[in-house]
mmCIF file of C-alpha atoms in Angstrom:
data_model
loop_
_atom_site.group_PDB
_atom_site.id
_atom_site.type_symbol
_atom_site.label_atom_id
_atom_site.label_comp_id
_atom_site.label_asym_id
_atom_site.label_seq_id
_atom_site.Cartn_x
_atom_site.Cartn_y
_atom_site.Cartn_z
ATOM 1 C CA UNK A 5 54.450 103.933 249.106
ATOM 2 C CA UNK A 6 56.970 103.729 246.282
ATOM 3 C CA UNK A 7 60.369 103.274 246.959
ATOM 4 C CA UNK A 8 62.896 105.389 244.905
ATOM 5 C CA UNK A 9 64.826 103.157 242.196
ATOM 6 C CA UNK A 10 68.324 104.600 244.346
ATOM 7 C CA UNK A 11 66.529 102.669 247.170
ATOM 8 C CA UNK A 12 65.505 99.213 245.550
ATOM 9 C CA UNK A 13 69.183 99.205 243.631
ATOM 10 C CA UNK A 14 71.046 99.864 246.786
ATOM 11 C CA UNK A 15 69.126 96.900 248.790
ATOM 12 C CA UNK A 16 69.233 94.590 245.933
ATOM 13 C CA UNK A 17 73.005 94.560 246.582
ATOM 14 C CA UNK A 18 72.312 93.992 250.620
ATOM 15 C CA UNK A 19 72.016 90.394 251.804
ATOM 16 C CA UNK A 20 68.975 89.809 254.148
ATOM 17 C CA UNK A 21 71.536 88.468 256.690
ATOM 18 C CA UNK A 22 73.776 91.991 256.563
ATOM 19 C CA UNK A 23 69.963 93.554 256.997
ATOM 20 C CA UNK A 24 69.065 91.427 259.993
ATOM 21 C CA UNK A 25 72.531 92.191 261.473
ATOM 22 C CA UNK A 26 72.330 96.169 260.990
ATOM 23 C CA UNK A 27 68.761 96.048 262.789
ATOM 24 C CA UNK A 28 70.079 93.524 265.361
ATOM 25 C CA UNK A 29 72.539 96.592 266.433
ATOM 26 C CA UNK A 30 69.098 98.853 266.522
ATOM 27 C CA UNK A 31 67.600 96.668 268.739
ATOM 28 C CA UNK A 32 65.308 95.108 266.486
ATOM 29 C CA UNK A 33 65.392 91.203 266.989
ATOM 30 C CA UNK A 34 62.269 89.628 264.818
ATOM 31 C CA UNK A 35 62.790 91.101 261.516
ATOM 32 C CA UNK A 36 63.242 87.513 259.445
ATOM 33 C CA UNK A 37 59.818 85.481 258.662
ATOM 34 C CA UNK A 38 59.935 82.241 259.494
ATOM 35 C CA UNK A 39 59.027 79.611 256.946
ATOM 36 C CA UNK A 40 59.724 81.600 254.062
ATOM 37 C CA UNK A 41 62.097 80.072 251.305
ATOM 38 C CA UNK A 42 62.570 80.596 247.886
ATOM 39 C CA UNK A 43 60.152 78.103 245.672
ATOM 40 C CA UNK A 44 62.878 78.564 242.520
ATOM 41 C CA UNK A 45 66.033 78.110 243.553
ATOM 42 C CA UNK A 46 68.515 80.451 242.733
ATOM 43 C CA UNK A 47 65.853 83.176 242.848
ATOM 44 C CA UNK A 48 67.449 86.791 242.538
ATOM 45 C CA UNK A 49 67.291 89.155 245.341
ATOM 46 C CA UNK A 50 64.175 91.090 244.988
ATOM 47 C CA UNK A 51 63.325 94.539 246.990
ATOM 48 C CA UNK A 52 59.651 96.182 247.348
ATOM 49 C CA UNK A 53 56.901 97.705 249.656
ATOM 50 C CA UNK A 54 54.570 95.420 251.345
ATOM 51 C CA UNK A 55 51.049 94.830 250.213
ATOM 52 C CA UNK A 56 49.636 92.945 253.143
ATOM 53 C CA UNK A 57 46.564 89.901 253.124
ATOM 54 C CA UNK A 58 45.546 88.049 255.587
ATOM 55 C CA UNK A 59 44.057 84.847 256.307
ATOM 56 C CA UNK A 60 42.069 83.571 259.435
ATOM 57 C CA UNK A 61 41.262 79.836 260.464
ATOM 58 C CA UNK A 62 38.667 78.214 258.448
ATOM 59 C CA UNK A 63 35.088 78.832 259.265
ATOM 60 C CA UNK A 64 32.834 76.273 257.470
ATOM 61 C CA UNK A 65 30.273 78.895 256.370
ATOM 62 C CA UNK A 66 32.211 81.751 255.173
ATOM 63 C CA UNK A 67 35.644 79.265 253.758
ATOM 64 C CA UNK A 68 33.824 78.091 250.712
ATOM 65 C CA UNK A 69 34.107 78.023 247.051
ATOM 66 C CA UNK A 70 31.291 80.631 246.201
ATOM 67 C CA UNK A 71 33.501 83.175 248.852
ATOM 68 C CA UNK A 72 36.161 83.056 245.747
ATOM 69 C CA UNK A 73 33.279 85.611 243.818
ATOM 70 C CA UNK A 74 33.113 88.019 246.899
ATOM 71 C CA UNK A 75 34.196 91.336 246.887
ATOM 72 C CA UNK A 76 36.526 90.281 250.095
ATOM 73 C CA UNK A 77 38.183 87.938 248.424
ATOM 74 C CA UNK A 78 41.836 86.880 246.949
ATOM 75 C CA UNK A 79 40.615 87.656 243.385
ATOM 76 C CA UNK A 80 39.897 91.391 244.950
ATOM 77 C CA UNK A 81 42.655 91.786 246.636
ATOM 78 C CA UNK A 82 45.159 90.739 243.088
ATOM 79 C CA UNK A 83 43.197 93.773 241.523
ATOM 80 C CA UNK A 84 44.460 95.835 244.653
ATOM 81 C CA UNK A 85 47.408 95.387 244.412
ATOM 82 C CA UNK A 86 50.110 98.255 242.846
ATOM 83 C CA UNK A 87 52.905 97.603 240.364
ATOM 84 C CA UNK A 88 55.783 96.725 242.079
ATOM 85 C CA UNK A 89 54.872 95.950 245.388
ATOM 86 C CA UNK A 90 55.812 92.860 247.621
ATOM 87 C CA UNK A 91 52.224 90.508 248.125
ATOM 88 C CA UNK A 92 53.018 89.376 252.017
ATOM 89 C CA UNK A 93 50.370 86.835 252.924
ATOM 90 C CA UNK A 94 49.699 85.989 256.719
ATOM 91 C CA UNK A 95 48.779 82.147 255.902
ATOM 92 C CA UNK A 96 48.967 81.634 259.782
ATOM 93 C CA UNK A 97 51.716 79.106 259.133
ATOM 94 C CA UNK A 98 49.217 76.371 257.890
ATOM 95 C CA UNK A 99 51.194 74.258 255.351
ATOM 96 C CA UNK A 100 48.323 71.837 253.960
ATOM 97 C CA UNK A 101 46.674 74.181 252.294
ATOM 98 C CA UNK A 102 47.565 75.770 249.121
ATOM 99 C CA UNK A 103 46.624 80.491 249.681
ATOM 100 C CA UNK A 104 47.235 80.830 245.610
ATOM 101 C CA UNK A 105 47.620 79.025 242.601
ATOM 102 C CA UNK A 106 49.163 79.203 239.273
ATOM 103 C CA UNK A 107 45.857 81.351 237.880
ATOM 104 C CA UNK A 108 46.195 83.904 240.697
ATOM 105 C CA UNK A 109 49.942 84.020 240.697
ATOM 106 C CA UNK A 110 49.600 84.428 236.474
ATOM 107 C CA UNK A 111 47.566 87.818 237.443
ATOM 108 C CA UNK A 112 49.835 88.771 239.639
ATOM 109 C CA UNK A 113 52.401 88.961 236.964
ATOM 110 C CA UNK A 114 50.583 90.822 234.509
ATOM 111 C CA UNK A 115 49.281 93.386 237.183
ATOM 112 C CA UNK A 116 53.289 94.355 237.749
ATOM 113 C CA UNK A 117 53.546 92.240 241.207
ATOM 114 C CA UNK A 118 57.477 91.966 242.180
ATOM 115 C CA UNK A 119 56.684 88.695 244.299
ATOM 116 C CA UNK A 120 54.809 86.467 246.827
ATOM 117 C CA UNK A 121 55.463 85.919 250.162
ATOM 118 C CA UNK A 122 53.934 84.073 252.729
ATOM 119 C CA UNK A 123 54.778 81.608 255.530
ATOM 120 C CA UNK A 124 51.921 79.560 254.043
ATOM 121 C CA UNK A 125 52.407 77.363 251.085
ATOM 122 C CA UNK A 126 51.066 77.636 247.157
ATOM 123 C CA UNK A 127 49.693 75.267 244.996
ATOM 124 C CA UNK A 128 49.178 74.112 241.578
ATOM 125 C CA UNK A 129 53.328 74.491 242.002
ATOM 126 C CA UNK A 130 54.691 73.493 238.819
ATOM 127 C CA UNK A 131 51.967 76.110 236.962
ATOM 128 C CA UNK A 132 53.271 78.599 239.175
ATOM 129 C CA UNK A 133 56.553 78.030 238.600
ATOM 130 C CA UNK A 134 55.640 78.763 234.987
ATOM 131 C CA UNK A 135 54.071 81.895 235.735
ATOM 132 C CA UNK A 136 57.702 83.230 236.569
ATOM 133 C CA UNK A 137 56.688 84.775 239.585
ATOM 134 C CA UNK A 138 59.183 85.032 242.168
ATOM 135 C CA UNK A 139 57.839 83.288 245.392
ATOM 136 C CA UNK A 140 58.677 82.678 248.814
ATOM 137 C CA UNK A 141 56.990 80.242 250.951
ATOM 138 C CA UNK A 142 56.690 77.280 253.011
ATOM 139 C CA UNK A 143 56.109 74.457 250.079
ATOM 140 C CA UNK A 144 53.500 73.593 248.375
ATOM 141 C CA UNK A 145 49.845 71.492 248.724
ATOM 142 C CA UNK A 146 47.279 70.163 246.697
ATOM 143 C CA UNK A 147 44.006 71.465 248.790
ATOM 144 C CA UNK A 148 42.697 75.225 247.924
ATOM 145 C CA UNK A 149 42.504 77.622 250.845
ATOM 146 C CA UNK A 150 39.498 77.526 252.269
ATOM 147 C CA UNK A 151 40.512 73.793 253.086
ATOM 148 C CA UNK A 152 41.939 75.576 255.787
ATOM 149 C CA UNK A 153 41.710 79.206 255.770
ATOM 150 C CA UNK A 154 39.475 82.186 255.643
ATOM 151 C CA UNK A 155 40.724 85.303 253.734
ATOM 152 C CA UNK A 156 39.316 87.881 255.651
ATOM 153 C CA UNK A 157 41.283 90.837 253.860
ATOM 154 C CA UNK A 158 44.148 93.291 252.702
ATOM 155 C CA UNK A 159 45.857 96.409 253.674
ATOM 156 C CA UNK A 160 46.267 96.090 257.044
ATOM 157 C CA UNK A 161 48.573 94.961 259.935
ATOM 158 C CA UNK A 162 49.442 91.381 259.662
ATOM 159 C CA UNK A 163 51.666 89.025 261.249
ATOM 160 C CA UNK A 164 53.720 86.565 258.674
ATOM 161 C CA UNK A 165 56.110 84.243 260.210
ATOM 162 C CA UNK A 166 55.519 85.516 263.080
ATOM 163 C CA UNK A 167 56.411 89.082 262.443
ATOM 164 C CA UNK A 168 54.648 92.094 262.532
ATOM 165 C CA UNK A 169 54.238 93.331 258.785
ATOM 166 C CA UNK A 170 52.200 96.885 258.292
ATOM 167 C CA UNK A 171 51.495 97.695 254.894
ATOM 168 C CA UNK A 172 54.498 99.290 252.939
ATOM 169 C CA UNK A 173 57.171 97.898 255.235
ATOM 170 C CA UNK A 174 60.289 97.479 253.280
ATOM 171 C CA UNK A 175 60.599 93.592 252.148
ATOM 172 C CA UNK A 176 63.999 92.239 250.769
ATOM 173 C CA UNK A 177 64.213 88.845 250.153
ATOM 174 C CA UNK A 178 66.676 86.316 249.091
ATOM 175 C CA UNK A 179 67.832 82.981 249.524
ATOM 176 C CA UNK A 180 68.192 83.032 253.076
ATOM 177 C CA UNK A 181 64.402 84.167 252.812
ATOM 178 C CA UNK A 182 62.762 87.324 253.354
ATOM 179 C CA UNK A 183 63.193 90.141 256.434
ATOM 180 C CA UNK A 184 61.041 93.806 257.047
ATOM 181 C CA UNK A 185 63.025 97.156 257.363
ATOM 182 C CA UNK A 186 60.483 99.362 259.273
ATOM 183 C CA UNK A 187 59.944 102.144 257.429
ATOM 184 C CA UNK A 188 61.621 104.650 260.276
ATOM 185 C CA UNK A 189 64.528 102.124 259.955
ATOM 186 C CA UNK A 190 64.895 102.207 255.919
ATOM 187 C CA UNK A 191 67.610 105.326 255.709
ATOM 188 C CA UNK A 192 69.709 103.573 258.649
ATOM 189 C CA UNK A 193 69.658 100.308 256.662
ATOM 190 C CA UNK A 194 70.451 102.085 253.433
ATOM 191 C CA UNK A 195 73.371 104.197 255.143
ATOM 192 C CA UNK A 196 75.010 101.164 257.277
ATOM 193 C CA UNK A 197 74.314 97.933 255.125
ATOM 194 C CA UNK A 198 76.345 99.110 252.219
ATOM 195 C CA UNK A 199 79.002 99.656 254.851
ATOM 196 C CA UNK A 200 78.685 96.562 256.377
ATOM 197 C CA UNK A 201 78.901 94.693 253.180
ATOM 198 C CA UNK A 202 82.210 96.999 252.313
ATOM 199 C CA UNK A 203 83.393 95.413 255.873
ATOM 200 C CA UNK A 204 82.685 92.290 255.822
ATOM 201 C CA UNK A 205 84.221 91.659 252.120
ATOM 202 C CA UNK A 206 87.294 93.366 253.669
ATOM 203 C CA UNK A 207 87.887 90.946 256.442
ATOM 204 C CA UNK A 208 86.584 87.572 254.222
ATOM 205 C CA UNK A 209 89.317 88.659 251.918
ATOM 206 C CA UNK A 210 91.981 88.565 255.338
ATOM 207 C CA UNK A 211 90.814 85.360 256.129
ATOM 208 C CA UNK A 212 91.782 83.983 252.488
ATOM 209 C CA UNK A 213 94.776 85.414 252.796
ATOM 210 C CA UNK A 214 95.411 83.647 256.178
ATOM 211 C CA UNK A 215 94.265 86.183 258.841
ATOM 212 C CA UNK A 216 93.311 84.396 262.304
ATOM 213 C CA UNK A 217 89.815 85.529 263.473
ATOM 214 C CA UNK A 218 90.829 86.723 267.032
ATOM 215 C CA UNK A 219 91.368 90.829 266.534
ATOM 216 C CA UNK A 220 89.755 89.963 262.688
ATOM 217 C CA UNK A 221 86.286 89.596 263.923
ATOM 218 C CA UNK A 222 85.187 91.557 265.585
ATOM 219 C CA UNK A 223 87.549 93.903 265.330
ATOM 220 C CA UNK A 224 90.279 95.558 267.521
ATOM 221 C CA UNK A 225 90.857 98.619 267.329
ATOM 222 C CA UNK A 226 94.944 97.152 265.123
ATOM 223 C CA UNK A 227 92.159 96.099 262.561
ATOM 224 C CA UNK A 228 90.000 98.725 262.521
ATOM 225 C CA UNK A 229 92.771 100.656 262.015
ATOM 226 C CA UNK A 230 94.396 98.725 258.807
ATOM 227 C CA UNK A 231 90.208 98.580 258.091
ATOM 228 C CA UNK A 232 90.184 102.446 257.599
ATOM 229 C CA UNK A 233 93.533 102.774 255.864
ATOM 230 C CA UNK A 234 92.253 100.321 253.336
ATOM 231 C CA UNK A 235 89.403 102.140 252.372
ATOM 232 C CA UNK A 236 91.316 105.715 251.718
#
């Protein structure tokens, strides 16, 4: 899936906390993946479709160098992957092992890749850094993957910080880290977060001027009122 350039712009001006809060009202709880942060900070806020990978606990036979030259393997799944898209990685968490490095992340790059994000950890960080590539994750860590992890494949259900991710779910991530809009949710999120940003601008700007929060926020219906009038 390709999400139209009205789509990416309109996110790109959404904060992942307005997101979580529009999907909160939709019932949808777990939308935020834990232990992902921005490796650069000050990292722009960057919008695409999920292109899922996923990692398993390392088996001694199959988590080995030589599995690097497998058709199932990171290096495959790089050449998979489509201009533009989001690379979500399901590291399981595990933090002392690095899922990519500054080669793989360089690839990335020149295949068109808007970012990495896993709730795993990179390595090699200062060479990825250098790559430019916009990553989110849990730190860093000298060891290579299959010190700790099988990569078992791509383009498939995953779970990253512990939330369910199916390939070309919505990803927007910032510096608060990264959430999933569920494709069925994408319109409502288009339609409502712009409003909610609009709203919430609206009453920050009553509280510099001196507005109490009781009545502000939430709103009574006196505020909602002056809300509406303000926007005519």
């Amino acid at each position: 899936m390709s999400l139209a350039p009205e789509a990416v712009k309109t996110l790109s001006n959404i904060t992942t906390a307005t997101i979580t809060t529009v999907l909160l009202k939709k019932g949808l709880r777990n939308v935020w993946l834990r232990g992902t942060k921005p490796l650069r900070p000050g990292q722009k806020r960057l919008v695409g479709p999920a292109f899922t990978l996923r990692f398993v606990p390392a088996r001694e036979d199959l988590a080995t160098p030589e599995s690097w030259s497998k058709p199932i393997s990171t290096r495959g799944a790089i050449e998979a992957m489509p201009e533009g898209c989001i690379a979500v990685v399901d590291a399981m968490g595990v933090t002392d092992a690095g899922i990519f490095g500054d080669i793989l992340c360089a690839r990335m790059v020149k295949r068109g890749v808007a970012a990495l994000i896993t709730d795993g950890v990179v390595r090699d960080v200062e060479g990825v850094l250098g790559t430019g590539l916009p990553v989110w994750c849990d730190g860093y860590a000298a060891p290579p993957s299959v010190a700790g992890l099988t990569f078992v494949g791509w383009g498939e259900p995953i779970g990253c910080g512990g939330v369910a991710i199916f390939p070309d779910d919505v990803i927007v991530a910032d510096q608060d880290g990264a959430v999933v809009i569920p494709q069925a949710f994408l319109d409502h999120v288009l339609a409502e977060g712009v409003e909610q940003e609009r709203m919430e601008a609206w009453i920050v700007n009553e509280v510099n001027n001196g507005a109490v929060l009781p009545g502000l926020y939430p709103m009574n219906a006196e505020t909602k009122a002056r809300y509406a009038a303000s926007k005519k």
